[in-house]
Each structure stands twice: as structure tokens, then as C-alpha cells.
């Protein structure tokens, strides 16, 4: 017996009600999960989307990111969401990010709610995946925990879009975590939202200089202030780096408390020392949830490496074109409070990175797909999460139609169908009804910015 091991207790077995059966079960309602669910539904599959928060959006809403990154050259759902936000005056462009829309938090929540109704998918909020049922190399469904208690949902195809690879890990899939030399991950960020500001967007150096003159060193060296569209005086403050694991509840608790304290301190500091534009500033709120940059990377049938990217390797089954460099916020504050960029040619993510190696009917999308620490730092942004979600959504619908597993799909047919879906312009519909459809009946039975190259 290991004397340092935690004590354990036996959890008694119990009968769990099977409350749903679905073709495609999407676990996680962030950018990747939204894309997977909406796309699979539009392709004709019966879809159930689970989300632990009381709203969809993940890092877009709960994480309060409010920037659409690496979406500008993408069709499909990336283009649709960007267009629909712009049409309602809920997206603006800042000089430091001329190609990336900055959107309103509530506008994004509203748009996603509307799209739930338009696509007809079933969504269950306030729901966490507690365990996975597996028979041989297949997942038969998931156990959930919610205010309704422990329940079971059966599915033909399961998609892990939790960001952290929670479902795949619970299913026994192999995964990697952190950088190879020490296992450390990129830091998390908590945003603040301020009101009463009468100035312009501010990026890095002026905000750093003011804080330093007051004797404060922000934990994030690239402090930035940017607006909320249609809300005069309301701006988002990106100013924190919070270190440690995003899958350790005790570290998450510490980081949340630390992040809120840092934001309160900075807002008060800027109100007192930053000049007339700040004299009436107040902190409206902090992000509902930490933005987690890095955690598990689930092993798939292909493992994308930085060597492949730097050698400009081409893939026959590329499903997402990435134009973003590796953006590595320093995992250790001793290395700096900013970030490092690694550059390589634009590339495509192969479909094999989205198919779990160890479970036949499980796919992943978003930042938990299969790749190394540096490749991950490029494709982790939300525009690419959406594109990988679209790919698994189409693939899941095809799997149901053909009664095959994802790795058995005809890749040229998948790419053709994905291309057709992305080229179809989805017009904004008439305003949706104010109430959601009735639920289905319950069934009982990272200061200095450095660039580096890995080539000699």
C-alpha cells in the first residue's frame, strides 16, 4: 500500500435511469461543440448537446473571450456567426486586431440561443458528464450529473468537445498533458468588464507603464483594453495569467480568487492613476469562468507534430485550414509574463487527429484533438475549434447514415460533403419564437514578446 495515497471509499452500485437515446451526442457546448451539433443536425442526424453552464458558447461566453480568432479566411459556420453578429451591430474591429471581430457577450448568447431553435437540436444545460459506459472498443453512452440526479444517455456516436478531453479520458483514451520537458501548461486568463471608460482601445505598453509606476506588475505582460460593441463606456480588460492545472479543481478555485483580486486591484489603480478617461471607471463584473488554454490532448489516429508543420507536410484528409502561428503563453512565470510565437507555413489539420485511437465511435474537436504541445498552440484558437467541430459533425451524420465508425468513413466523400456544407450560405431566418420547444419526454427503462524557430 502506498502510504502517500489518498484514502478511498466504496461507492455503492445503483440503478440509473436511461433518459435519452440519440444518434449523435455532443459533450461540451463551446465553439467546437456548437459547430459539431449544428452541423450534424443540418446534415440530418438526431443530436443532443450537453453543456455544464447555463448558456452555450464556452470560452466565447463563459470565458468572456469576446474575440473571434482565425475566422477571417473560413467559410461555413465561422462565416455565418461573424456575419450575423455584424448584421445586428454586435461586432467591431480594433486596430490591434484588424481581422478579428470583437463581439458583445450577450449578443453571442442570444445568437446561439436562436440557432438552437433554428436547427432543432436538443440541448441540455446545467449538465456534466460524470462517467462513460464502454463495451469493448465502443462507447455506448455517458452518465450525467445535474439537478435531475444521475442519468444515462445512450448514443451511436459520441463527440468530445469539452476542451479538456474529459469524456475521452473517462473512456480510457490515451492522452498527453503539457509540454514534454516538465508537463507544465499555458496559463489561464480571467477577464474583467469595466464601465464608465471614455477613452479608446489601449494595448500593452501604456497600461503596463501606468501599473508599474504605481508599483504593480500585472501577471500578464500583454495587458489590453478593448470595447464591447453597442455599449458606450463598456470595455473588456485582459490582464491576468493564472498558472497551474485547468483540470485540478483546487487549483481552479485558487486561480479564480486570485484572478478576481488582480482585476479589482488593476481597475482601482487605473481609476486613480490613468488620467481623465478613467476617472469614472468601475468594475462591472469578471468573467463567469476562467479561460483555459491548455490541458489534455487526446491521442488520435494521427498525431500532428510541429516537425510536420515546419516541413509543410500535406495531408489528403485535411479538414481545417489553419493560418495562425503557435501562440505559446509562457507556462512558467519565471520565463516571462508574455508569450512566444513559433511560425510555420499555413497548414491543414488531418481528419485522423479528430478520431480517437482507442475508442471506435468517439471523436474529438477543439483544443483536445491529437497533436503535440507546439502544434496545439496554433490550432487551439476558436476559429479552428469551429472548423474541427464542423468536420466531426458531418462525419457523425455520415456514420449514422452508413452504420460505420468514423475511421471507416470514405475520406474523399467526407471532404466533399464538408466542402458543400461550408459553401452553403445560411440566411438569417425570421425572428425565432420567444420560447424554446418542449423537451422530449423522459424515457425510463502568457512582457516581452519573442519569436523563435525550431529549425537550426
C-alpha positions in Angstrom: 0.0 0.0 0.0 1.3 3.5 -0.9 1.4 5.5 2.4 1.1 8.8 0.4 -2.0 7.7 -1.5 -5.4 9.3 -0.6 -7.8 7.2 1.3 -10.7 5.8 -0.7 -14.3 4.9 -0.1 -16.6 2.4 -1.9 -19.4 4.0 -3.9 -22.4 1.6 -3.9 -23.9 0.4 -7.2 -27.3 1.8 -8.2 -29.9 1.7 -10.9 -29.6 4.7 -13.2 -32.5 5.8 -15.5 -31.8 5.8 -19.3 -33.4 9.2 -20.1 -32.4 9.7 -23.7 -31.3 7.9 -26.8 -29.7 9.9 -29.7 -27.8 9.4 -32.9 -25.1 11.9 -32.0 -24.2 13.0 -28.5 -22.0 16.2 -28.3 -20.5 16.8 -24.9 -19.5 20.4 -24.4 -21.2 23.5 -25.8 -18.3 25.7 -26.6 -17.2 26.8 -30.2 -16.3 23.2 -31.2 -19.4 21.6 -29.7 -21.8 24.2 -31.1 -20.3 23.6 -34.6 -20.5 19.8 -34.2 -24.1 19.9 -33.0 -25.4 22.4 -35.5 -23.6 20.8 -38.4 -24.7 17.2 -37.6 -28.3 18.4 -37.2 -28.2 20.3 -40.5 -26.9 17.1 -42.1 -29.9 15.2 -40.8 -28.8 13.5 -37.6 -30.7 13.4 -34.3 -28.4 15.4 -32.0 -28.2 16.0 -28.2 -25.8 18.7 -26.9 -24.8 18.7 -23.3 -23.3 21.8 -21.6 -22.4 22.3 -17.9 -23.0 26.1 -17.9 -26.5 27.7 -18.1 -25.7 29.0 -21.7 -23.8 27.9 -24.7 -20.5 29.4 -26.0 -17.8 28.1 -23.8 -14.8 30.4 -23.9 -16.8 32.8 -26.1 -19.3 33.4 -23.3 -18.3 31.7 -20.0 -14.7 32.6 -20.7 -15.6 36.1 -21.8 -13.1 36.0 -24.6 -15.2 38.3 -26.9 -12.7 37.9 -29.9 -13.2 35.6 -32.9 -9.7 34.4 -33.8 -8.6 32.8 -37.1 -12.0 33.1 -38.6 -11.3 35.6 -41.3 -10.5 33.2 -44.1 -13.0 30.5 -43.2 -16.4 29.7 -44.7 -19.2 27.7 -43.1 -20.3 28.4 -39.5 -17.4 30.7 -38.8 -18.6 33.0 -41.6 -22.2 32.6 -40.6 -21.7 33.6 -36.9 -19.4 36.5 -37.9 -22.0 37.8 -40.4 -24.9 37.5 -38.1 -23.1 39.4 -35.3 -22.2 42.1 -37.7 -25.7 42.4 -39.1 -27.0 43.2 -35.6 -24.3 45.7 -34.8 -22.7 43.3 -32.3 -19.2 43.1 -33.8 -16.5 45.8 -34.2 -12.8 45.7 -35.3 -9.9 47.2 -33.3 -6.6 48.5 -34.7 -4.6 45.8 -32.9 -6.8 43.0 -34.4 -8.0 44.4 -37.7 -9.1 41.0 -39.0 -10.7 39.6 -35.8 -14.2 40.7 -34.8 -14.7 41.8 -31.2 -18.3 40.9 -30.2 -20.7 41.6 -27.4 -21.1 38.9 -24.8 -24.9 39.0 -24.5 -25.2 39.3 -28.3 -23.3 36.0 -28.7 -25.5 34.3 -26.1 -28.6 35.5 -27.9 -27.4 34.4 -31.3 -26.6 30.9 -30.1 -30.0 30.6 -28.4 -31.6 31.5 -31.6 -29.6 28.9 -33.5 -30.6 26.2 -31.1 -34.2 26.7 -32.1 -33.5 27.1 -35.8 -31.6 23.9 -36.1 -33.9 21.9 -33.9 -31.2 20.2 -31.8 -31.9 19.1 -28.3 -29.8 21.0 -25.7 -29.4 20.1 -22.1 -27.7 22.8 -20.0 -26.6 22.5 -16.3 -25.3 19.0 -17.2 -21.9 17.5 -16.6 -20.6 14.1 -17.9 -19.7 12.1 -14.8 -18.7 8.8 -16.4 -18.6 6.9 -19.6 -20.1 3.4 -20.4 -17.8 1.4 -22.7 -18.2 -2.1 -24.2 -15.1 -3.4 -25.9 -13.8 -0.6 -28.2 -17.1 1.3 -28.2 -18.7 3.9 -26.0 -22.4 3.1 -25.5 -23.3 6.4 -23.8 -22.5 8.7 -20.8 -23.6 9.1 -17.2 -24.5 12.6 -16.4 -24.9 14.6 -13.2 -27.3 17.5 -12.9 -30.1 18.8 -10.7 -32.1 15.9 -12.1 -29.6 13.5 -10.4 -27.5 10.7 -12.1 -28.9 9.8 -15.5 -27.7 7.8 -18.6 -27.8 8.9 -22.2 -27.3 6.3 -25.0 -25.7 7.3 -28.3 -24.5 5.8 -31.5 -21.6 8.3 -31.9 -20.1 10.4 -29.1 -18.1 13.7 -29.7 -15.9 15.1 -27.0 -15.9 18.9 -27.2 -15.2 19.6 -23.6 -11.9 21.3 -24.3 -10.2 19.3 -21.7 -10.9 15.9 -23.2 -12.9 14.9 -20.2 -15.1 12.3 -22.0 -12.2 10.7 -23.9 -10.1 10.4 -20.7 -13.0 8.8 -18.8 -13.4 6.4 -21.7 -9.8 5.3 -21.2 -8.2 7.0 -24.2 -4.5 7.8 -24.0 -3.7 11.5 -23.8 -0.8 13.9 -23.3 -0.7 16.9 -21.0 1.6 19.9 -21.1 5.0 20.4 -22.6 7.3 17.4 -22.8 10.1 18.7 -20.5 8.1 19.3 -17.4 4.4 18.8 -18.1 3.5 22.5 -17.5 0.7 24.0 -19.4 -0.1 27.5 -20.7 -1.6 29.8 -18.1 -5.3 30.6 -17.8 -6.9 34.0 -18.0 -9.8 35.7 -16.2 -11.3 38.7 -17.9 -12.8 41.8 -16.3 -15.6 44.0 -17.8 -15.5 47.7 -16.9 -17.9 50.6 -17.3 -17.5 54.4 -17.3 -14.4 54.5 -19.5 -14.3 57.4 -22.0 -11.1 56.6 -23.9 -10.0 54.4 -26.7 -8.7 50.9 -27.0 -5.4 50.5 -25.2 -2.8 47.8 -26.0 0.0 46.7 -23.7 2.7 49.4 -23.1 0.6 52.3 -21.8 -1.3 50.0 -19.4 1.9 48.3 -18.3 3.7 51.7 -17.7 0.8 53.0 -15.5 0.7 49.9 -13.4 4.5 49.8 -12.9 4.6 53.5 -11.9 2.1 52.5 -9.2 4.3 49.6 -8.1 2.2 46.8 -9.6 3.4 44.2 -12.1 0.4 42.6 -13.9 0.6 38.9 -14.2 0.0 39.1 -17.9 2.5 41.3 -19.8 0.2 42.0 -22.8 -2.5 43.9 -20.9 -5.2 45.1 -23.3 -8.4 47.0 -23.1 -11.0 46.6 -25.9 -14.6 47.6 -26.4 -18.0 45.9 -26.2 -20.0 46.8 -29.3 -23.0 49.0 -28.8 -22.3 49.6 -25.1 -20.6 53.1 -24.7 -18.0 53.1 -22.0 -18.0 49.3 -21.6 -14.7 47.6 -22.2 -13.1 44.2 -21.6 -9.8 44.1 -19.6 -7.4 41.3 -20.5 -4.8 41.4 -17.8 -4.2 38.1 -16.0 -2.1 35.0 -16.2 -3.1 32.3 -13.8 -0.8 29.3 -13.6 -1.3 25.6 -13.0 -3.7 22.9 -14.0 -7.0 23.6 -15.5 -8.3 20.1 -14.6 -7.5 20.3 -10.9 -10.5 21.8 -9.0 -8.4 23.1 -6.1 -6.1 24.9 -8.5 -9.1 26.3 -10.4 -10.5 27.6 -7.2 -7.2 29.3 -6.2 -6.9 30.8 -9.7 -10.4 32.2 -9.7 -9.9 34.0 -6.4 -6.5 35.3 -7.4 -7.8 36.5 -10.8 -10.7 38.5 -9.4 -8.4 40.1 -6.8 -5.9 41.1 -9.5 -8.6 42.6 -11.7 -10.1 44.6 -8.8 -6.6 45.9 -8.0 -5.9 47.0 -11.6 -9.2 48.7 -12.1 -8.8 50.7 -9.0 -5.2 51.5 -9.9 -6.2 52.7 -13.4 -9.1 54.8 -12.0 -6.7 56.6 -9.6 -3.6 57.0 -11.9 -4.5 56.6 -15.6 -6.0 60.0 -16.3 -9.4 61.6 -17.1 -10.7 58.8 -19.3 -10.5 56.5 -16.3 -11.9 58.8 -13.6 -15.4 57.3 -13.6 -14.4 53.7 -14.3 -15.9 50.9 -12.3 -15.7 47.1 -12.4 -19.0 45.7 -13.8 -18.0 42.0 -13.4 -15.4 39.4 -14.0 -15.7 36.6 -16.5 -18.1 33.8 -15.4 -15.3 31.3 -15.8 -11.6 31.0 -16.3 -10.4 30.8 -19.9 -8.3 27.6 -20.0 -5.7 27.5 -22.8 -4.3 24.0 -22.5 -5.0 20.7 -20.8 -5.4 17.2 -22.2 -4.5 16.3 -25.8 -6.2 13.0 -26.7 -4.3 10.6 -29.0 -6.0 10.1 -32.3 -5.3 8.0 -35.4 -3.0 10.8 -36.5 -0.7 12.8 -34.2 0.1 16.3 -35.6 3.7 17.5 -34.9 5.5 20.8 -35.2 8.0 18.9 -37.5 5.2 18.1 -39.9 4.1 21.8 -39.9 7.6 23.2 -40.4 8.2 20.8 -43.2 5.0 21.9 -44.9 3.7 18.3 -45.0 0.4 17.9 -46.9 -2.5 15.7 -45.8 -5.1 14.0 -48.1 -7.7 14.3 -45.4 -7.2 17.9 -44.3 -10.5 19.3 -42.8 -9.4 22.6 -41.3 -7.0 25.2 -42.8 -5.0 27.0 -40.1 -3.3 30.3 -40.7 -2.5 31.0 -37.0 1.1 30.7 -35.6 1.8 28.8 -32.5 0.9 31.2 -29.7 2.5 29.9 -26.5 1.8 31.9 -23.3 4.8 31.0 -21.1 3.8 28.0 -18.8 6.2 29.2 -16.1 6.2 32.9 -15.0 10.0 32.6 -14.5 10.2 32.5 -18.3 8.3 35.8 -18.6 4.8 37.1 -18.4 4.2 37.3 -22.1 4.3 34.8 -24.8 6.4 33.1 -27.6 5.5 32.7 -31.2 6.6 29.9 -33.5 6.0 30.4 -37.2 5.5 27.9 -39.9 3.5 27.7 -43.2 -0.2 27.6 -43.3 -1.4 24.0 -42.9 -4.4 21.7 -42.8 -5.4 19.5 -39.8 -5.9 15.9 -40.9 -9.2 14.2 -40.0 -7.3 11.5 -38.2 -6.4 13.9 -35.4 -10.2 14.1 -34.6 -10.8 10.3 -34.4 -9.9 8.7 -31.0 -7.3 6.0 -31.4 -8.6 3.9 -28.5 -12.4 4.1 -28.9 -14.0 3.3 -32.3 -17.1 5.5 -32.2 -15.6 8.6 -30.4 -14.4 11.8 -32.0 -12.9 15.0 -30.6 -13.0 18.6 -31.8 -11.5 21.8 -30.5 -8.3 22.1 -28.5 -8.3 18.5 -27.2 -7.6 16.9 -30.6 -4.4 14.9 -31.3 -1.2 16.8 -31.6 2.0 17.9 -29.8 2.4 20.9 -27.5 3.5 23.3 -30.1 1.1 22.3 -32.9 -1.6 22.5 -30.3 -0.6 26.1 -29.6 -1.6 27.0 -33.2 -4.9 25.2 -33.7 -6.2 25.8 -30.2 -8.0 29.1 -31.2 -11.7 29.3 -31.6 -11.9 29.7 -35.4 -10.1 26.4 -35.8 -12.2 24.8 -33.0 -15.3 25.7 -35.0 -13.9 24.2 -38.2 -12.9 20.9 -36.5 -16.4 20.8 -34.9 -17.9 21.1 -38.4 -15.8 18.2 -39.6 -16.9 15.8 -36.8 -20.5 17.0 -37.2 -20.6 16.0 -40.8 -18.6 12.8 -40.0 -21.0 11.8 -37.3 -24.0 12.2 -39.5 -22.4 10.0 -42.2 -21.5 7.4 -39.6 -25.2 7.2 -38.6 -26.4 7.0 -42.2 -23.9 4.3 -43.2 -23.7 2.4 -39.9 -19.9 2.7 -39.8 -17.4 4.1 -37.3 -15.5 7.3 -38.1 -12.2 5.8 -39.1 -14.0 3.6 -41.7 -15.5 6.6 -43.5 -14.6 7.3 -47.1 -12.3 10.4 -46.6 -12.9 11.9 -50.1 -16.7 11.7 -49.6 -16.3 13.3 -46.2 -14.3 16.1 -47.6 -16.7 16.7 -50.5 -19.7 16.8 -48.1 -17.9 19.1 -45.7 -17.0 21.5 -48.5 -20.6 21.6 -49.8 -21.8 22.3 -46.3 -19.3 25.2 -45.8 -20.1 26.7 -49.2 -23.9 26.9 -48.4 -24.9 30.3 -47.2 -27.3 30.0 -44.3 -29.6 33.0 -44.4 -30.7 34.6 -41.2 -34.3 33.4 -40.6 -37.3 35.2 -39.4 -37.1 36.1 -35.7 -37.5 32.9 -33.6 -40.3 32.3 -31.2 -39.7 33.6 -27.7 -40.0 30.2 -26.1 -37.9 27.1 -26.7 -39.5 23.9 -27.8 -40.8 21.5 -25.1 -38.2 18.9 -24.1 -38.5 15.4 -25.3 -40.4 13.1 -22.9 -38.3 11.4 -20.3 -37.6 7.8 -21.0 -37.5 5.4 -18.1 -36.0 1.9 -18.6 1.2 34.4 -21.5 6.1 41.0 -21.1 8.4 40.7 -23.9 7.1 39.1 -27.0 9.7 36.7 -28.5 9.7 34.8 -31.8 11.7 31.6 -32.3 12.2 29.0 -35.0 12.8 25.4 -34.2 15.0 24.9 -37.3 18.7 25.3 -36.9 
